[in-house]
Amino acid sequence: MKRVYNFSPGPSALPLPVLERAAKEMTDTNGSGQSVMEMSHRSKDFKPIIEKTEALLRELMGIPANYKVLFLQGGASLQFSMIPLNLAAVEQGAPKKKAAYIDTGIWAKKAADEAAKYVDVAIRASSKDKSYTYIPSAPAPEAGDAYYHITLNNTIVGTKWEKAPDTGSVPLIADISSCILSEPLDVSKFGILYAGAQKNLGPAGTTVVIIRDDLIGHAPSWTPALLRYDIHVEEGSMYNTPPCYGIYIIGLVLEWLKDLGGVPAIAKKNREKADMFYSYLEKSRNFHSPVEKSARSLMNIPFIPKETDADKRKDIETRFIKEAAAEGLINLAGHRLVGGMRASIYNAMPIDGVQALIKFMEKFEGGL
Ligand SMILES: Cc1ncc(COP(=O)(O)O)c(C=O)c1O
């Protein structure tokens, strides 16, 4: 069997034991004589699957009882619309409400741009002046803010909030797509947490939303049914057909994580992997991390050649990505909008994968 080390930012590598188990269970899951893909979402066979997935997520993240967990479709991007619609949009003719956003990169900006269709968006801080290579200090919320939105880990630029801001009674909303379950997180500090599954949780197609009770039920009457949290909560994520297979795989990933020792254990491994790679970059003659030390992500590590001549630099990048792929180290290109390279080292990336990348880089640098 050939397996590559996949450094993709998402969809990304899944734990091999999960894939092997899913393959084994593919045609007959839990003695049902069916694949999960064939099951009715309302059947007695699927019910324990979604219940188990939710229970494991609650246990691993320590989700308090006054929070609901939803498994939705539409990706994290649909949450860019659902959040303003459900928390701050108003009936037609009523004065608009306002919401605070912190601009820490492309996804944060997209979330703000989408919200601006429904609410008065105030960008209270931004790190755009330095190409998003740091996390700006977050001002306190202002009176009348309906909510306060941050992107906890910025997948493209490789920054993360070391500490989420304290927003007092204003609900703090965080996009945790690229850091969910990578480190301990105090859920009770947030009003809503949301994440597309395709990085640390499972396949693309499922979005996890964790929402505090008091934030449910405020959408204006014109909100499309599928975009209303209250309807999804009332129907237990089954107002329409949920992404059943994705939910099943998330359940297997969570079991795998629990067996490893849960979030504290994976956080230790993630720290070890990231430290190993950042310290290599610190010593490297030819590459460096563009991100400020205090803001460095554990999950997504961009790195760029020190070469200043644009053509030579491009040539190094092209060769690097091609030669790494030939050695089974794939998807190391940086985001198309920022260039350079990026190693995404989510929970499923083994330490061996990071070591293999470092070994390759030593050889590559020797030939420069
Ligand atoms: C932090 C963050 N937010 C949102 C998105 C968009 O996710 P989706 O493609 O699930 O809509 C991504 C995708 O990579 C992301 O990294």
Short mmCIF file of C-alpha atoms and ligand atoms in Angstrom, two decimals:
data_model
loop_
_atom_site.label_atom_id
_atom_site.label_comp_id
_atom_site.label_asym_id
_atom_site.label_seq_id
_atom_site.Cartn_x
_atom_site.Cartn_y
_atom_site.Cartn_z
CA MET A 1 0.00 0.00 0.00
CA LYS A 2 1.31 3.42 -0.98
CA ARG A 3 0.51 6.31 1.39
CA VAL A 4 1.88 9.81 0.93
CA TYR A 5 2.38 12.45 3.60
CA ASN A 6 -0.34 14.92 2.73
CA PHE A 7 0.30 18.48 3.90
CA SER A 8 -2.91 19.82 2.39
CA PRO A 9 -4.76 22.61 4.23
CA GLY A 10 -8.02 20.84 3.57
CA PRO A 11 -9.45 18.46 2.68
CA SER A 12 -6.55 16.87 4.49
CA ALA A 13 -5.11 13.60 5.66
CA LEU A 14 -7.30 11.41 7.85
CA PRO A 15 -5.90 8.94 10.40
CA LEU A 16 -5.05 5.68 8.66
CA PRO A 17 -6.81 3.51 11.29
CA VAL A 18 -10.00 5.48 10.62
CA LEU A 19 -9.79 4.91 6.88
CA GLU A 20 -9.06 1.23 7.40
CA ARG A 21 -11.99 0.82 9.76
CA ALA A 22 -14.32 2.68 7.40
CA ALA A 23 -13.18 0.41 4.57
CA LYS A 24 -13.84 -2.66 6.67
CA GLU A 25 -17.28 -1.44 7.65
CA MET A 26 -18.14 -0.07 4.22
CA THR A 27 -20.61 -2.70 3.09
CA ASP A 28 -21.94 -3.78 6.49
CA THR A 29 -21.84 -1.20 9.26
CA ASN A 30 -22.58 -2.33 12.81
CA GLY A 31 -24.23 -5.51 11.54
CA SER A 32 -26.90 -3.55 9.63
CA GLY A 33 -26.10 -5.16 6.28
CA GLN A 34 -25.72 -1.67 4.78
CA SER A 35 -23.19 1.06 4.24
CA VAL A 36 -23.87 4.27 6.16
CA MET A 37 -24.26 5.86 2.71
CA GLU A 38 -27.31 3.71 2.12
CA MET A 39 -29.02 4.21 5.47
CA SER A 40 -32.08 6.34 6.06
CA HIS A 41 -31.03 9.20 8.29
CA ARG A 42 -34.14 8.54 10.39
CA SER A 43 -33.47 4.82 10.78
CA LYS A 44 -32.62 2.91 13.95
CA ASP A 45 -29.25 2.17 12.34
CA PHE A 46 -28.21 5.79 11.85
CA LYS A 47 -29.55 7.19 15.13
CA PRO A 48 -26.80 5.67 17.31
CA ILE A 49 -24.18 6.89 14.84
CA ILE A 50 -25.13 10.57 15.07
CA GLU A 51 -25.74 10.28 18.81
CA LYS A 52 -22.33 8.71 19.36
CA THR A 53 -20.62 11.39 17.25
CA GLU A 54 -22.26 14.19 19.22
CA ALA A 55 -21.55 12.55 22.59
CA LEU A 56 -17.86 12.09 21.72
CA LEU A 57 -17.53 15.67 20.52
CA ARG A 58 -19.14 16.91 23.74
CA GLU A 59 -16.84 14.77 25.82
CA LEU A 60 -13.61 15.62 23.97
CA MET A 61 -14.29 19.36 23.78
CA GLY A 62 -15.95 19.60 27.19
CA ILE A 63 -19.03 21.22 25.68
CA PRO A 64 -21.30 22.49 28.48
CA ALA A 65 -24.94 21.31 28.64
CA ASN A 66 -26.31 24.74 27.67
CA TYR A 67 -24.77 24.43 24.20
CA LYS A 68 -26.33 22.63 21.21
CA VAL A 69 -24.28 20.76 18.64
CA LEU A 70 -25.35 20.81 14.99
CA PHE A 71 -24.08 18.89 11.98
CA LEU A 72 -24.89 20.99 8.93
CA GLN A 73 -23.95 21.35 5.28
CA GLY A 74 -22.71 24.39 3.38
CA GLY A 75 -19.16 24.43 4.78
CA ALA A 76 -17.76 26.97 7.19
CA SER A 77 -18.56 29.55 4.52
CA LEU A 78 -22.31 29.16 5.03
CA GLN A 79 -21.76 30.09 8.67
CA PHE A 80 -20.45 33.44 7.41
CA SER A 81 -24.13 34.06 6.46
CA MET A 82 -25.93 32.10 9.16
CA ILE A 83 -24.23 33.93 12.02
CA PRO A 84 -25.34 37.45 11.03
CA LEU A 85 -28.73 36.17 9.91
CA ASN A 86 -29.46 34.45 13.21
CA LEU A 87 -27.81 36.84 15.63
CA ALA A 88 -28.24 40.31 14.21
CA ALA A 89 -30.44 40.54 11.08
CA VAL A 90 -33.70 42.44 11.61
CA GLU A 91 -37.22 42.49 10.21
CA GLN A 92 -37.63 44.47 6.99
CA GLY A 93 -37.63 48.22 7.65
CA ALA A 94 -36.10 48.00 11.15
CA PRO A 95 -32.77 49.76 11.77
CA LYS A 96 -29.76 47.53 11.20
CA LYS A 97 -27.81 46.12 14.14
CA LYS A 98 -24.02 46.16 14.28
CA ALA A 99 -21.43 43.47 14.76
CA ALA A 100 -17.67 43.55 15.43
CA TYR A 101 -15.18 41.68 13.25
CA ILE A 102 -11.42 41.30 13.53
CA ASP A 103 -9.67 41.03 10.17
CA THR A 104 -6.88 38.48 10.46
CA GLY A 105 -6.84 37.16 6.92
CA ILE A 106 -8.78 36.07 3.90
CA TRP A 107 -11.35 33.90 5.72
CA ALA A 108 -11.95 36.50 8.43
CA LYS A 109 -12.49 39.13 5.73
CA LYS A 110 -14.85 36.86 3.81
CA ALA A 111 -16.89 36.33 6.97
CA ALA A 112 -17.11 40.11 7.48
CA ASP A 113 -18.00 40.80 3.83
CA GLU A 114 -20.82 38.28 3.93
CA ALA A 115 -22.17 39.65 7.23
CA ALA A 116 -22.20 43.16 5.76
CA LYS A 117 -25.16 42.08 3.61
CA TYR A 118 -27.32 41.84 6.74
CA VAL A 119 -25.75 43.95 9.49
CA ASP A 120 -23.51 46.98 9.98
CA VAL A 121 -20.08 45.41 10.16
CA ALA A 122 -17.37 47.22 12.08
CA ILE A 123 -13.83 45.95 11.46
CA ARG A 124 -12.34 46.81 14.84
CA ALA A 125 -8.79 45.65 14.13
CA SER A 126 -6.83 44.27 11.21
CA SER A 127 -3.37 42.85 10.54
CA LYS A 128 -3.60 43.55 6.81
CA ASP A 129 -0.87 46.24 7.08
CA LYS A 130 1.71 43.48 7.52
CA SER A 131 0.16 40.89 5.19
CA TYR A 132 -1.68 39.29 8.12
CA THR A 133 1.52 37.99 9.71
CA TYR A 134 0.42 38.85 13.24
CA ILE A 135 -2.71 38.93 15.40
CA PRO A 136 -3.77 42.50 16.16
CA SER A 137 -4.75 43.47 19.68
CA ALA A 138 -8.49 43.19 20.03
CA PRO A 139 -10.36 46.23 21.32
CA ALA A 140 -13.19 45.73 23.80
CA PRO A 141 -16.65 45.44 22.24
CA GLU A 142 -18.75 48.59 21.94
CA ALA A 143 -22.24 49.15 23.29
CA GLY A 144 -24.79 47.75 20.85
CA ASP A 145 -22.52 45.12 19.28
CA ALA A 146 -24.69 42.09 18.54
CA TYR A 147 -21.63 39.81 18.52
CA TYR A 148 -17.85 39.77 18.08
CA HIS A 149 -16.30 37.55 15.41
CA ILE A 150 -12.78 36.16 15.19
CA THR A 151 -11.02 33.46 13.17
CA LEU A 152 -9.13 31.53 15.83
CA ASN A 153 -6.64 29.92 13.45
CA ASN A 154 -5.90 31.52 10.09
CA THR A 155 -5.29 28.64 7.71
CA ILE A 156 -3.83 30.63 4.82
CA VAL A 157 -1.38 32.89 6.64
CA GLY A 158 -0.60 30.51 9.50
CA THR A 159 -1.48 32.64 12.52
CA LYS A 160 -3.52 31.81 15.59
CA TRP A 161 -4.94 33.68 18.54
CA GLU A 162 -2.90 32.62 21.55
CA LYS A 163 -5.73 33.83 23.77
CA ALA A 164 -9.24 34.65 22.63
CA PRO A 165 -10.37 38.18 23.54
CA ASP A 166 -12.62 38.74 26.52
CA THR A 167 -15.81 40.24 25.09
CA GLY A 168 -17.82 40.33 28.33
CA SER A 169 -21.54 39.94 27.67
CA VAL A 170 -21.18 40.33 23.89
CA PRO A 171 -21.18 36.82 22.36
CA LEU A 172 -17.77 35.85 21.02
CA ILE A 173 -18.07 33.85 17.78
CA ALA A 174 -15.10 31.93 16.43
CA ASP A 175 -14.29 30.14 13.21
CA ILE A 176 -12.29 27.14 14.44
CA SER A 177 -12.22 25.30 11.10
CA SER A 178 -8.49 24.74 11.12
CA CYS A 179 -7.85 24.26 14.83
CA ILE A 180 -10.82 22.37 16.27
CA LEU A 181 -9.62 19.70 18.69
CA SER A 182 -5.97 20.61 18.17
CA GLU A 183 -5.58 22.14 21.65
CA PRO A 184 -7.83 22.54 24.69
CA LEU A 185 -10.42 25.29 24.24
CA ASP A 186 -12.77 26.68 26.86
CA VAL A 187 -16.09 26.45 24.98
CA SER A 188 -17.90 28.44 27.68
CA LYS A 189 -16.04 31.60 26.59
CA PHE A 190 -17.79 31.52 23.22
CA GLY A 191 -21.31 32.09 21.95
CA ILE A 192 -20.82 30.06 18.77
CA LEU A 193 -17.95 27.93 17.51
CA TYR A 194 -18.02 26.56 13.99
CA ALA A 195 -15.79 24.41 11.82
CA GLY A 196 -15.81 22.80 8.41
CA ALA A 197 -14.94 19.14 8.95
CA GLN A 198 -12.34 18.70 6.24
CA LYS A 199 -9.25 19.46 8.33
CA ASN A 200 -9.29 17.96 11.81
CA LEU A 201 -12.63 16.17 11.84
CA GLY A 202 -13.44 14.18 8.73
CA PRO A 203 -14.43 14.54 5.08
CA ALA A 204 -15.67 17.74 3.44
CA GLY A 205 -19.42 18.24 3.47
CA THR A 206 -20.16 18.47 7.18
CA THR A 207 -19.93 21.62 9.30
CA VAL A 208 -20.01 21.44 13.07
CA VAL A 209 -21.73 24.30 14.88
CA ILE A 210 -21.65 24.60 18.67
CA ILE A 211 -24.14 27.21 19.82
CA ARG A 212 -25.14 28.52 23.23
CA ASP A 213 -28.86 28.13 24.01
CA ASP A 214 -29.66 31.82 24.41
CA LEU A 215 -28.43 32.61 20.88
CA ILE A 216 -31.01 30.34 19.25
CA GLY A 217 -34.32 31.68 17.98
CA HIS A 218 -33.51 35.26 16.97
CA ALA A 219 -33.59 35.02 13.17
CA PRO A 220 -36.00 37.42 11.46
CA SER A 221 -39.10 35.90 9.85
CA TRP A 222 -37.73 36.21 6.31
CA THR A 223 -34.72 33.92 7.02
CA PRO A 224 -34.75 30.82 4.79
CA ALA A 225 -35.64 27.75 6.87
CA LEU A 226 -32.38 25.96 6.11
CA LEU A 227 -30.40 28.90 7.45
CA ARG A 228 -32.16 29.07 10.83
CA TYR A 229 -30.40 27.62 13.86
CA ASP A 230 -33.69 27.17 15.75
CA ILE A 231 -35.08 24.86 13.06
CA HIS A 232 -31.91 22.77 12.93
CA VAL A 233 -31.87 22.55 16.73
CA GLU A 234 -35.56 21.55 16.95
CA GLU A 235 -35.01 18.87 14.32
CA GLY A 236 -31.73 17.53 15.78
CA SER A 237 -29.80 18.39 12.57
CA MET A 238 -32.44 16.48 10.60
CA TYR A 239 -34.68 19.17 9.17
CA ASN A 240 -33.45 17.80 5.87
CA THR A 241 -31.06 14.95 5.13
CA PRO A 242 -27.84 15.56 7.06
CA PRO A 243 -24.39 14.61 5.69
CA CYS A 244 -24.70 11.10 7.11
CA TYR A 245 -21.46 9.56 5.91
CA GLY A 246 -19.44 12.57 7.04
CA ILE A 247 -21.01 12.40 10.48
CA TYR A 248 -20.13 8.71 10.69
CA ILE A 249 -16.48 9.37 9.75
CA ILE A 250 -16.28 12.23 12.26
CA GLY A 251 -17.45 9.71 14.87
CA LEU A 252 -14.62 7.36 13.92
CA VAL A 253 -12.07 10.21 14.03
CA LEU A 254 -13.31 11.18 17.49
CA GLU A 255 -13.01 7.59 18.71
CA TRP A 256 -9.46 7.52 17.36
CA LEU A 257 -8.71 10.77 19.17
CA LYS A 258 -10.21 9.54 22.41
CA ASP A 259 -8.11 6.37 22.25
CA LEU A 260 -5.00 8.50 21.81
CA GLY A 261 -5.76 10.30 25.07
CA GLY A 262 -8.05 13.08 23.82
CA VAL A 263 -7.26 16.74 23.28
CA PRO A 264 -4.47 17.13 25.88
CA ALA A 265 -2.55 14.23 24.30
CA ILE A 266 -2.98 15.43 20.71
CA ALA A 267 -2.12 19.00 21.76
CA LYS A 268 1.20 17.74 23.13
CA LYS A 269 1.93 15.97 19.84
CA ASN A 270 0.87 19.00 17.83
CA ARG A 271 3.17 21.23 19.87
CA GLU A 272 6.04 18.79 19.35
CA LYS A 273 5.48 18.67 15.57
CA ALA A 274 5.17 22.45 15.24
CA ASP A 275 8.20 23.14 17.49
CA MET A 276 10.26 20.70 15.45
CA PHE A 277 9.35 22.42 12.19
CA TYR A 278 9.64 26.00 13.44
CA SER A 279 13.05 25.28 14.95
CA TYR A 280 14.19 23.85 11.63
CA LEU A 281 13.03 27.05 9.93
CA GLU A 282 14.82 29.18 12.54
CA LYS A 283 18.10 27.49 11.61
CA SER A 284 17.51 27.19 7.88
CA ARG A 285 19.86 29.10 5.56
CA ASN A 286 17.32 29.30 2.78
CA PHE A 287 13.81 29.36 4.22
CA HIS A 288 11.99 31.25 6.93
CA SER A 289 8.59 31.69 8.50
CA PRO A 290 6.97 35.03 7.66
CA VAL A 291 4.80 34.90 10.80
CA GLU A 292 5.51 36.74 14.06
CA LYS A 293 6.61 34.31 16.77
CA SER A 294 3.78 35.21 19.15
CA ALA A 295 1.14 34.36 16.55
CA ARG A 296 2.39 31.14 15.01
CA SER A 297 -0.16 28.47 14.20
CA LEU A 298 0.32 24.89 15.32
CA MET A 299 -1.64 23.63 12.32
CA ASN A 300 -0.60 25.62 9.26
CA ILE A 301 3.03 26.65 8.80
CA PRO A 302 3.82 28.84 5.80
CA PHE A 303 7.49 29.18 4.85
CA ILE A 304 9.20 31.13 2.12
CA PRO A 305 12.61 31.22 0.48
CA LYS A 306 14.98 33.90 1.77
CA GLU A 307 16.05 34.50 -1.86
CA THR A 308 15.10 38.07 -2.79
CA ASP A 309 15.32 37.84 -6.58
CA ALA A 310 11.72 37.16 -7.68
CA ASP A 311 12.57 34.82 -10.56
CA LYS A 312 15.07 32.77 -8.57
CA ARG A 313 12.61 32.58 -5.72
CA LYS A 314 9.83 31.34 -7.98
CA ASP A 315 12.22 28.75 -9.36
CA ILE A 316 13.08 27.51 -5.84
CA GLU A 317 9.40 27.24 -4.95
CA THR A 318 8.49 25.35 -8.11
CA ARG A 319 11.38 22.92 -7.70
CA PHE A 320 10.68 22.44 -4.01
CA ILE A 321 7.03 21.53 -4.52
CA LYS A 322 7.80 19.23 -7.45
CA GLU A 323 10.72 17.42 -5.81
CA ALA A 324 8.88 17.06 -2.50
CA ALA A 325 5.89 15.53 -4.30
CA ALA A 326 8.21 13.06 -6.03
CA GLU A 327 9.23 11.88 -2.54
CA GLY A 328 5.63 11.48 -1.40
CA LEU A 329 5.37 14.83 0.43
CA ILE A 330 2.39 16.40 -1.26
CA ASN A 331 0.34 19.60 -1.26
CA LEU A 332 3.08 21.86 0.05
CA ALA A 333 2.25 24.86 -2.13
CA GLY A 334 1.15 27.99 -0.29
CA HIS A 335 -2.33 29.39 -0.87
CA ARG A 336 -2.71 30.76 -4.40
CA LEU A 337 -3.15 34.29 -3.03
CA VAL A 338 0.00 34.32 -0.90
CA GLY A 339 2.40 31.91 -2.67
CA GLY A 340 5.45 30.34 -1.02
CA MET A 341 5.03 27.00 0.72
CA ARG A 342 2.85 25.84 3.57
CA ALA A 343 2.88 22.66 5.61
CA SER A 344 -0.48 21.92 7.17
CA ILE A 345 0.13 19.51 10.01
CA TYR A 346 -3.28 18.71 11.44
CA ASN A 347 -4.01 16.10 14.10
CA ALA A 348 -3.74 13.21 11.65
CA MET A 349 -0.22 14.14 10.48
CA PRO A 350 2.20 11.81 12.28
CA ILE A 351 5.49 13.07 13.70
CA ASP A 352 7.18 10.88 11.06
CA GLY A 353 5.62 13.07 8.36
CA VAL A 354 7.19 16.22 9.79
CA GLN A 355 10.51 14.44 10.19
CA ALA A 356 10.34 13.29 6.56
CA LEU A 357 9.68 16.87 5.45
CA ILE A 358 12.64 18.17 7.43
CA LYS A 359 14.87 15.46 6.00
CA PHE A 360 13.77 16.38 2.50
CA MET A 361 14.44 20.06 3.20
CA GLU A 362 17.94 19.36 4.46
CA LYS A 363 18.69 17.52 1.22
CA PHE A 364 17.03 20.19 -0.91
CA GLU A 365 18.95 22.97 0.82
CA GLY A 366 22.19 21.04 0.32
CA GLY A 367 21.60 21.29 -3.43
CA LEU A 368 20.86 25.04 -3.51
C1 LIG B 1 -10.48 29.23 8.71
C2 LIG B 1 -11.37 28.84 7.56
N1 LIG B 1 -12.62 29.30 7.52
C3 LIG B 1 -13.45 28.97 6.52
C4 LIG B 1 -13.05 28.16 5.47
C5 LIG B 1 -14.02 27.82 4.39
O1 LIG B 1 -14.46 26.54 4.60
P1 LIG B 1 -15.50 25.80 3.65
O2 LIG B 1 -14.75 25.49 2.40
O3 LIG B 1 -15.87 24.61 4.47
O4 LIG B 1 -16.63 26.72 3.41
C6 LIG B 1 -11.75 27.64 5.48
C7 LIG B 1 -11.30 26.75 4.40
O5 LIG B 1 -10.18 26.35 4.30
C8 LIG B 1 -10.90 28.00 6.54
O6 LIG B 1 -9.64 27.53 6.59
#
